[in-house]
C-alpha cells in the first residue's frame, strides 16, 4: 500500500509500506489527467513524470488508469482510497 497526500499548493508526498521513505514533488490535475513530476526522495523504480487518467471509484476514491502512453506505470489500475 501507498499513502499519498496532495496539497492545495500543487505538492504531493507519497510513502510506501516497504521502505517508508517518502517521495515528494509537484502534481497537476487537468482534463482528468493526474501528472506527478519533479520527484525528490526515494522514487524506487517509478519513472517520472507519471501521468494517469483519474475517474471516481466506489467509496469515494479515485481510480487510476493508463492514458495510452504507458506513463501511468506502477499506478495503472490502482485505486486511491480516502484516508480513514
XYZ file of N, CA and C in Angstrom:
252
model
N 0.827 -1.206 0.000
C 0.000 0.000 0.000
C 0.861 1.256 0.000
N 0.319 2.294 -0.570
C 0.992 3.584 -0.637
C 0.083 4.637 -0.026
N 0.634 5.455 0.860
C -0.104 6.584 1.417
C 0.325 7.823 0.635
N -0.648 8.614 0.195
C -0.340 9.815 -0.584
C -1.116 10.999 -0.039
N -0.463 12.153 -0.057
C -1.113 13.409 0.308
C -0.930 14.373 -0.856
N -2.011 15.062 -1.217
C -1.983 16.048 -2.284
C -2.400 17.385 -1.689
N -1.491 18.334 -1.661
C -1.759 19.633 -1.068
C -2.388 20.600 -2.056
N -3.069 21.595 -1.524
C -3.700 22.613 -2.368
C -2.660 23.487 -3.075
N -1.393 23.363 -2.678
C -0.309 24.140 -3.285
C 0.349 23.431 -4.465
N -0.205 22.285 -4.889
C 0.355 21.553 -6.022
C 1.491 20.616 -5.663
N 1.697 20.388 -4.372
C 2.741 19.476 -3.907
C 2.118 18.152 -3.480
N 2.851 17.051 -3.715
C 2.406 15.749 -3.229
C 3.520 15.109 -2.415
N 3.128 14.176 -1.551
C 4.078 13.326 -0.845
C 3.480 11.936 -0.774
N 4.292 10.946 -1.106
C 3.872 9.548 -1.030
C 4.877 8.775 -0.197
N 4.352 7.762 0.458
C 5.186 6.913 1.297
C 4.686 5.483 1.119
N 5.597 4.580 0.765
C 5.232 3.169 0.600
C 5.416 2.398 1.881
N 4.720 1.277 1.993
C 4.803 0.485 3.218
C 6.102 -0.310 3.308
N 6.769 -0.553 2.181
C 8.013 -1.338 2.221
C 9.182 -0.546 2.775
N 9.458 0.613 2.188
C 10.638 1.367 2.611
C 10.286 2.463 3.613
N 9.050 2.914 3.601
C 8.583 4.009 4.447
C 9.370 5.296 4.206
N 10.126 5.343 3.106
C 10.856 6.556 2.739
C 9.965 7.380 1.817
N 9.828 8.662 2.066
C 8.922 9.480 1.260
C 9.519 9.889 -0.079
N 8.627 10.120 -1.023
C 8.973 10.797 -2.264
C 7.991 11.953 -2.367
N 8.487 13.116 -2.717
C 7.658 14.310 -2.820
C 7.900 14.937 -4.180
N 7.014 15.808 -4.575
C 7.173 16.504 -5.838
C 5.971 17.379 -6.121
N 5.767 17.654 -7.415
C 4.650 18.501 -7.849
C 3.612 17.637 -8.544
N 2.352 18.096 -8.481
C 1.302 17.411 -9.225
C 0.402 18.444 -9.888
N -0.219 18.011 -10.974
C -1.282 18.786 -11.613
C -2.416 17.825 -11.925
N -3.613 18.359 -11.983
C -4.792 17.593 -12.382
C -5.525 18.451 -13.399
N -5.415 18.056 -14.664
C -6.026 18.820 -15.750
C -6.722 17.868 -16.711
N -7.967 18.196 -17.054
C -8.743 17.395 -18.005
C -8.767 15.922 -17.630
N -8.844 15.618 -16.334
C -8.932 14.240 -15.864
C -7.623 13.478 -15.867
N -6.498 14.175 -16.072
C -5.177 13.541 -16.069
C -4.371 14.058 -14.875
N -3.955 13.136 -14.018
C -3.082 13.455 -12.887
C -1.641 13.279 -13.346
N -0.835 14.323 -13.181
C 0.581 14.259 -13.537
C 1.411 14.501 -12.289
N 2.313 13.575 -12.003
C 3.256 13.702 -10.894
C 4.631 13.969 -11.496
N 5.315 15.007 -11.020
C 6.610 15.373 -11.597
C 7.549 15.908 -10.525
N 8.778 16.185 -10.941
C 9.816 16.770 -10.093
C 10.008 16.000 -8.783
N 10.212 14.667 -8.866
C 10.320 13.874 -7.636
C 11.575 14.190 -6.843
N 11.419 14.161 -5.531
C 12.520 14.286 -4.588
C 12.367 13.160 -3.577
N 13.440 12.441 -3.330
C 13.380 11.358 -2.357
C 13.414 10.005 -3.036
N 12.947 8.978 -2.330
C 13.014 7.590 -2.779
C 11.860 7.271 -3.720
N 12.093 7.382 -5.030
C 11.036 7.082 -6.003
C 11.081 5.636 -6.459
N 11.999 4.844 -5.926
C 12.069 3.434 -6.276
C 12.222 3.245 -7.774
N 11.422 2.342 -8.341
C 11.501 2.040 -9.773
C 10.587 2.931 -10.607
N 9.860 3.833 -9.975
C 8.912 4.683 -10.704
C 9.641 5.611 -11.666
N 9.077 5.761 -12.866
C 9.622 6.651 -13.884
C 8.747 7.899 -13.959
N 9.331 9.059 -13.764
C 8.598 10.327 -13.786
C 8.849 11.041 -15.101
N 7.949 11.864 -15.592
C 6.652 12.158 -14.979
C 5.698 10.975 -15.109
N 4.844 10.836 -14.121
C 3.786 9.823 -14.109
C 2.505 10.526 -14.520
N 1.809 9.960 -15.508
C 0.538 10.538 -15.966
C -0.517 9.437 -15.962
N -1.605 9.665 -15.224
C -2.689 8.696 -15.120
C -4.032 9.383 -15.318
N -4.933 8.695 -16.002
C -6.317 9.165 -16.094
C -6.973 8.892 -14.745
N -7.747 9.851 -14.256
C -8.397 9.740 -12.948
C -9.905 9.741 -13.139
N -10.575 8.745 -12.546
C -12.032 8.706 -12.525
C -12.477 8.362 -11.110
N -13.719 8.675 -10.802
C -14.262 8.358 -9.486
C -14.375 6.859 -9.297
N -14.138 6.407 -8.073
C -14.232 4.990 -7.728
C -15.261 4.815 -6.620
N -15.747 3.608 -6.496
C -16.711 3.282 -5.446
C -16.127 3.614 -4.079
N -16.925 4.171 -3.211
C -16.487 4.515 -1.867
C -15.808 5.869 -1.775
N -15.866 6.663 -2.855
C -15.309 7.999 -2.811
C -13.841 8.098 -3.188
N -13.247 6.992 -3.629
C -11.841 7.021 -4.015
C -11.654 7.468 -5.454
N -10.427 7.366 -5.911
C -10.069 7.716 -7.280
C -9.431 6.511 -7.952
N -9.912 6.183 -9.133
C -9.360 5.081 -9.914
C -8.364 5.643 -10.916
N -7.172 5.038 -10.982
C -6.129 5.483 -11.893
C -6.011 4.498 -13.044
N -5.870 5.006 -14.256
C -5.685 4.138 -15.412
C -4.691 4.785 -16.365
N -4.157 3.956 -17.266
C -3.162 4.430 -18.211
C -3.794 5.376 -19.222
N -3.028 6.331 -19.678
C -3.500 7.298 -20.666
C -3.234 6.840 -22.094
N -2.678 5.647 -22.245
C -2.385 5.112 -23.564
C -0.927 5.216 -23.954
N -0.127 5.901 -23.138
C 1.289 6.059 -23.458
C 2.207 5.330 -22.484
N 1.623 4.554 -21.560
C 2.419 3.795 -20.605
C 2.977 4.611 -19.452
N 2.636 5.908 -19.375
C 3.232 6.791 -18.371
C 2.615 6.657 -16.981
N 1.568 5.839 -16.832
C 0.979 5.644 -15.500
C 1.795 4.615 -14.710
N 2.518 3.771 -15.412
C 3.438 2.830 -14.774
C 2.806 1.979 -13.695
N 3.435 1.945 -12.529
C 3.006 1.073 -11.434
C 1.641 1.457 -10.864
N 1.123 2.624 -11.220
C -0.166 3.062 -10.696
C -1.347 2.650 -11.570
N -1.085 2.048 -12.745
C -2.156 1.610 -13.635
C -3.088 0.654 -12.907
N -4.377 0.925 -12.996
C -5.439 0.101 -12.398
C -5.437 0.091 -10.871
N -4.837 1.112 -10.261
C -4.857 1.235 -8.810
C -5.990 2.185 -8.389
N -6.429 2.054 -7.149
C -7.462 2.925 -6.605
C -6.880 3.634 -5.388
N -7.024 4.954 -5.387
C -6.636 5.742 -4.213
C -7.882 5.910 -3.363
N -7.846 5.392 -2.160
C -8.985 5.478 -1.252
C -8.756 6.627 -0.284
N -9.830 7.295 0.132
C -9.671 8.371 1.121
C -9.157 7.813 2.447
N -8.357 8.596 3.147
C -7.832 8.178 4.449
C -8.977 8.006 5.431
N -8.851 7.039 6.271
C -9.885 6.753 7.281
C -9.522 7.402 8.592
